[in-house]
Coordinates of C-alpha atoms in Angstrom, one line a residue:
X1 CA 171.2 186.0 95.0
X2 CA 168.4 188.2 94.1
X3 CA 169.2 188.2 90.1
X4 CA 169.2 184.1 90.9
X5 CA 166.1 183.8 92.6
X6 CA 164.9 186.2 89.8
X7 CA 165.6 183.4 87.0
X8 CA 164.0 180.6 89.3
X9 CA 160.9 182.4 89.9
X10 CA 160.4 183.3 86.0
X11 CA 161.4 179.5 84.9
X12 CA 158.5 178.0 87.6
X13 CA 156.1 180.7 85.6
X14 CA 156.9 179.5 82.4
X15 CA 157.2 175.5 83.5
X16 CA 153.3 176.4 85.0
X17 CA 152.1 178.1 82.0
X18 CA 153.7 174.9 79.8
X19 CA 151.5 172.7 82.2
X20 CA 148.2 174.6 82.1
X21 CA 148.5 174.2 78.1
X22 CA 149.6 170.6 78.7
X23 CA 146.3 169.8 80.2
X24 CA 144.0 171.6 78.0
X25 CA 145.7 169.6 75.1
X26 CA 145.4 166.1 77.0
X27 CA 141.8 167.2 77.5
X28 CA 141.1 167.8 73.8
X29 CA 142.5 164.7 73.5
X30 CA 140.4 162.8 75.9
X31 CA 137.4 164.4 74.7
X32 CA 137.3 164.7 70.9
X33 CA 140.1 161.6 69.9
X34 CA 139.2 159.3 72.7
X35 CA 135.7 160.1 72.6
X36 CA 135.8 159.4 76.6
X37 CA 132.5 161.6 76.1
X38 CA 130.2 160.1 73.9
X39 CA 129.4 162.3 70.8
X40 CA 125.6 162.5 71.1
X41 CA 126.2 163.9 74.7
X42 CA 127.6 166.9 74.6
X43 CA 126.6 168.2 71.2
X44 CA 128.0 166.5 67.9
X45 CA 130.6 169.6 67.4
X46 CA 133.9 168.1 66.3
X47 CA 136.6 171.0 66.8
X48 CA 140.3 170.8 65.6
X49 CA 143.2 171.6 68.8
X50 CA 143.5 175.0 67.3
X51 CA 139.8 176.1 68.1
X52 CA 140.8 175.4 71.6
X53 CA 143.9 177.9 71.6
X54 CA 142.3 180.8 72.3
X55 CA 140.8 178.5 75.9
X56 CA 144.0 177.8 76.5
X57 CA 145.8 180.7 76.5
X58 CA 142.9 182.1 78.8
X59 CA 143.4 179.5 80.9
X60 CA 146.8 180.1 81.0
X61 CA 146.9 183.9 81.8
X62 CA 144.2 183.8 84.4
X63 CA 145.5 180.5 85.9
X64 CA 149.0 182.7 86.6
X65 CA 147.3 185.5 87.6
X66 CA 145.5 183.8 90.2
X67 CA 148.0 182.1 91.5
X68 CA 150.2 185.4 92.0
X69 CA 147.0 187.0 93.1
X70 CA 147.2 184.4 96.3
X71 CA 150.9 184.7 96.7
X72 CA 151.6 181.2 95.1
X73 CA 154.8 182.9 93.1
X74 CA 157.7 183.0 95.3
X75 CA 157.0 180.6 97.1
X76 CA 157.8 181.8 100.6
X77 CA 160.2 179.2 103.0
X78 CA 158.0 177.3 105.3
X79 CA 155.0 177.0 103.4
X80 CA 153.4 173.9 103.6
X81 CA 152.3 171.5 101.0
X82 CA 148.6 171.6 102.1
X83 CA 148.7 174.9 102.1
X84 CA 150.6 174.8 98.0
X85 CA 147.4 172.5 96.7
X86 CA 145.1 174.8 98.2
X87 CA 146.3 177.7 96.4
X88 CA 146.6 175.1 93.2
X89 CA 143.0 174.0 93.9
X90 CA 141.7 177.3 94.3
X91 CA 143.5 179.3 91.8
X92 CA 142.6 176.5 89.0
X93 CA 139.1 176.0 89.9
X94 CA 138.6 180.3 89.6
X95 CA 140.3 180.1 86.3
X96 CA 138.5 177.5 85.2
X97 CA 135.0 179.0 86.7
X98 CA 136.1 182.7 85.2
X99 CA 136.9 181.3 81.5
X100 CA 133.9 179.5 81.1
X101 CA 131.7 182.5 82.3
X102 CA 133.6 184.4 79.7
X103 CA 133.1 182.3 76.5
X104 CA 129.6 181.8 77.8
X105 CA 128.7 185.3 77.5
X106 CA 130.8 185.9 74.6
X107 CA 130.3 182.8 72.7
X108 CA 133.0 182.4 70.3
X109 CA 132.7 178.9 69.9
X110 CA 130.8 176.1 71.6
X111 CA 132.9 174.3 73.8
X112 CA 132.7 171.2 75.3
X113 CA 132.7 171.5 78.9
X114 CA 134.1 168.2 79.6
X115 CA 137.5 170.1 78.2
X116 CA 136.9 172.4 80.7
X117 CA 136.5 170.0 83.4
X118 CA 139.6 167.4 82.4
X119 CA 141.8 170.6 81.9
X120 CA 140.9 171.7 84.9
X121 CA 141.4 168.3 86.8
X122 CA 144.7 167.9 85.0
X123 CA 145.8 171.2 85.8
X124 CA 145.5 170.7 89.5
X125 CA 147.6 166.8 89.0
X126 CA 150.3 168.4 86.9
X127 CA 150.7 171.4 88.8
X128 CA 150.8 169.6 92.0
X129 CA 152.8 166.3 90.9
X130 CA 155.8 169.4 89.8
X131 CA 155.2 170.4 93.2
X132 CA 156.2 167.4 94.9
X133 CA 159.1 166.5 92.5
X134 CA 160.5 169.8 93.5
X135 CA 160.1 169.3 96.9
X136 CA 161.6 165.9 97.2
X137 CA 164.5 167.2 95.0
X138 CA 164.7 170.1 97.3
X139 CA 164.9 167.9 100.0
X140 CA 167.9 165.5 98.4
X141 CA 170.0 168.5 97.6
X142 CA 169.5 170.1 101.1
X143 CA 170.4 166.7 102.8
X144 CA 173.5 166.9 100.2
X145 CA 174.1 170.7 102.0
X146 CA 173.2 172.6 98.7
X147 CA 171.1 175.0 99.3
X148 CA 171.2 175.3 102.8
X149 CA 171.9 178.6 105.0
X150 CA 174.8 177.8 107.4
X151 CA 173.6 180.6 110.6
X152 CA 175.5 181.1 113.3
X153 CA 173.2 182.4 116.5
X154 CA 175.1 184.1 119.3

């Protein structure tokens, strides 16, 4: 059971971490080929998807760390949704806060803080439409009686 829960915990890391990088490549997107921002707003700096790995991989590692910091990895039984976004909200919005306070003191490379805020946005809408998917799949199997503990109380 434990090797099991093992696995599950290190797949949810890794589908998380896939996510974070999902949404810092959707913001790129939104930003510089969408041009949701108009170019005269936010500077006039065109940067290519690979100037913004280094962001996202920061994003990434801090984003985990947070969340394991608040004990969002395992997820312990009982814990309710509200209480799942929270730790989403918070642990993405730190992230987000931290990396820009970083490459603002270290300035590698001007970017465009509307990346940061759609990654950020689309962090918290990925990470938390995952979580109710696995909920309500959680839900179907346990009404199926997969997964559930039969206990007998004497």
């Amino acid at each position: 059971m434990f090797q099991r829960s093992r696995k599950w915990l290190f797949v949810r890391v890794l589908v998380d971490a896939a996510l974070i990088n999902l949404a810092v490549a959707i913001a790129w997107y939104l930003r510089y080929e969408l041009g949701l921002i108009p170019p005269g707003s936010e500077g006039s700096f065109e940067h290519p998807y690979t100037a913004y790995l280094p962001l996202a991989a920061a994003l990434t590692v801090l984003t985990i760390a947070i969340l394991r910091m608040e004990g969002f990895y395992p997820l312990a039984r009982g814990q309710t949704f509200p209480e799942e976004f929270y730790k989403i909200l918070n642990g993405t919005t730190t992230a987000t806060l931290i990396t820009m306070a970083i490459t603002f003191f270290l300035r590698p490379l001007v970017y465009a803080r509307s990346v940061y805020v759609y990654a950020a946005l689309l962090t918290i809408v990925l990470l938390t439409a995952v979580r109710i998917l696995q909920r309500q799949i959680g839900a179907r199997l346990r009404k199926r009686g997969i997964g559930v503990d039969h206990v007998l109380i004497v």
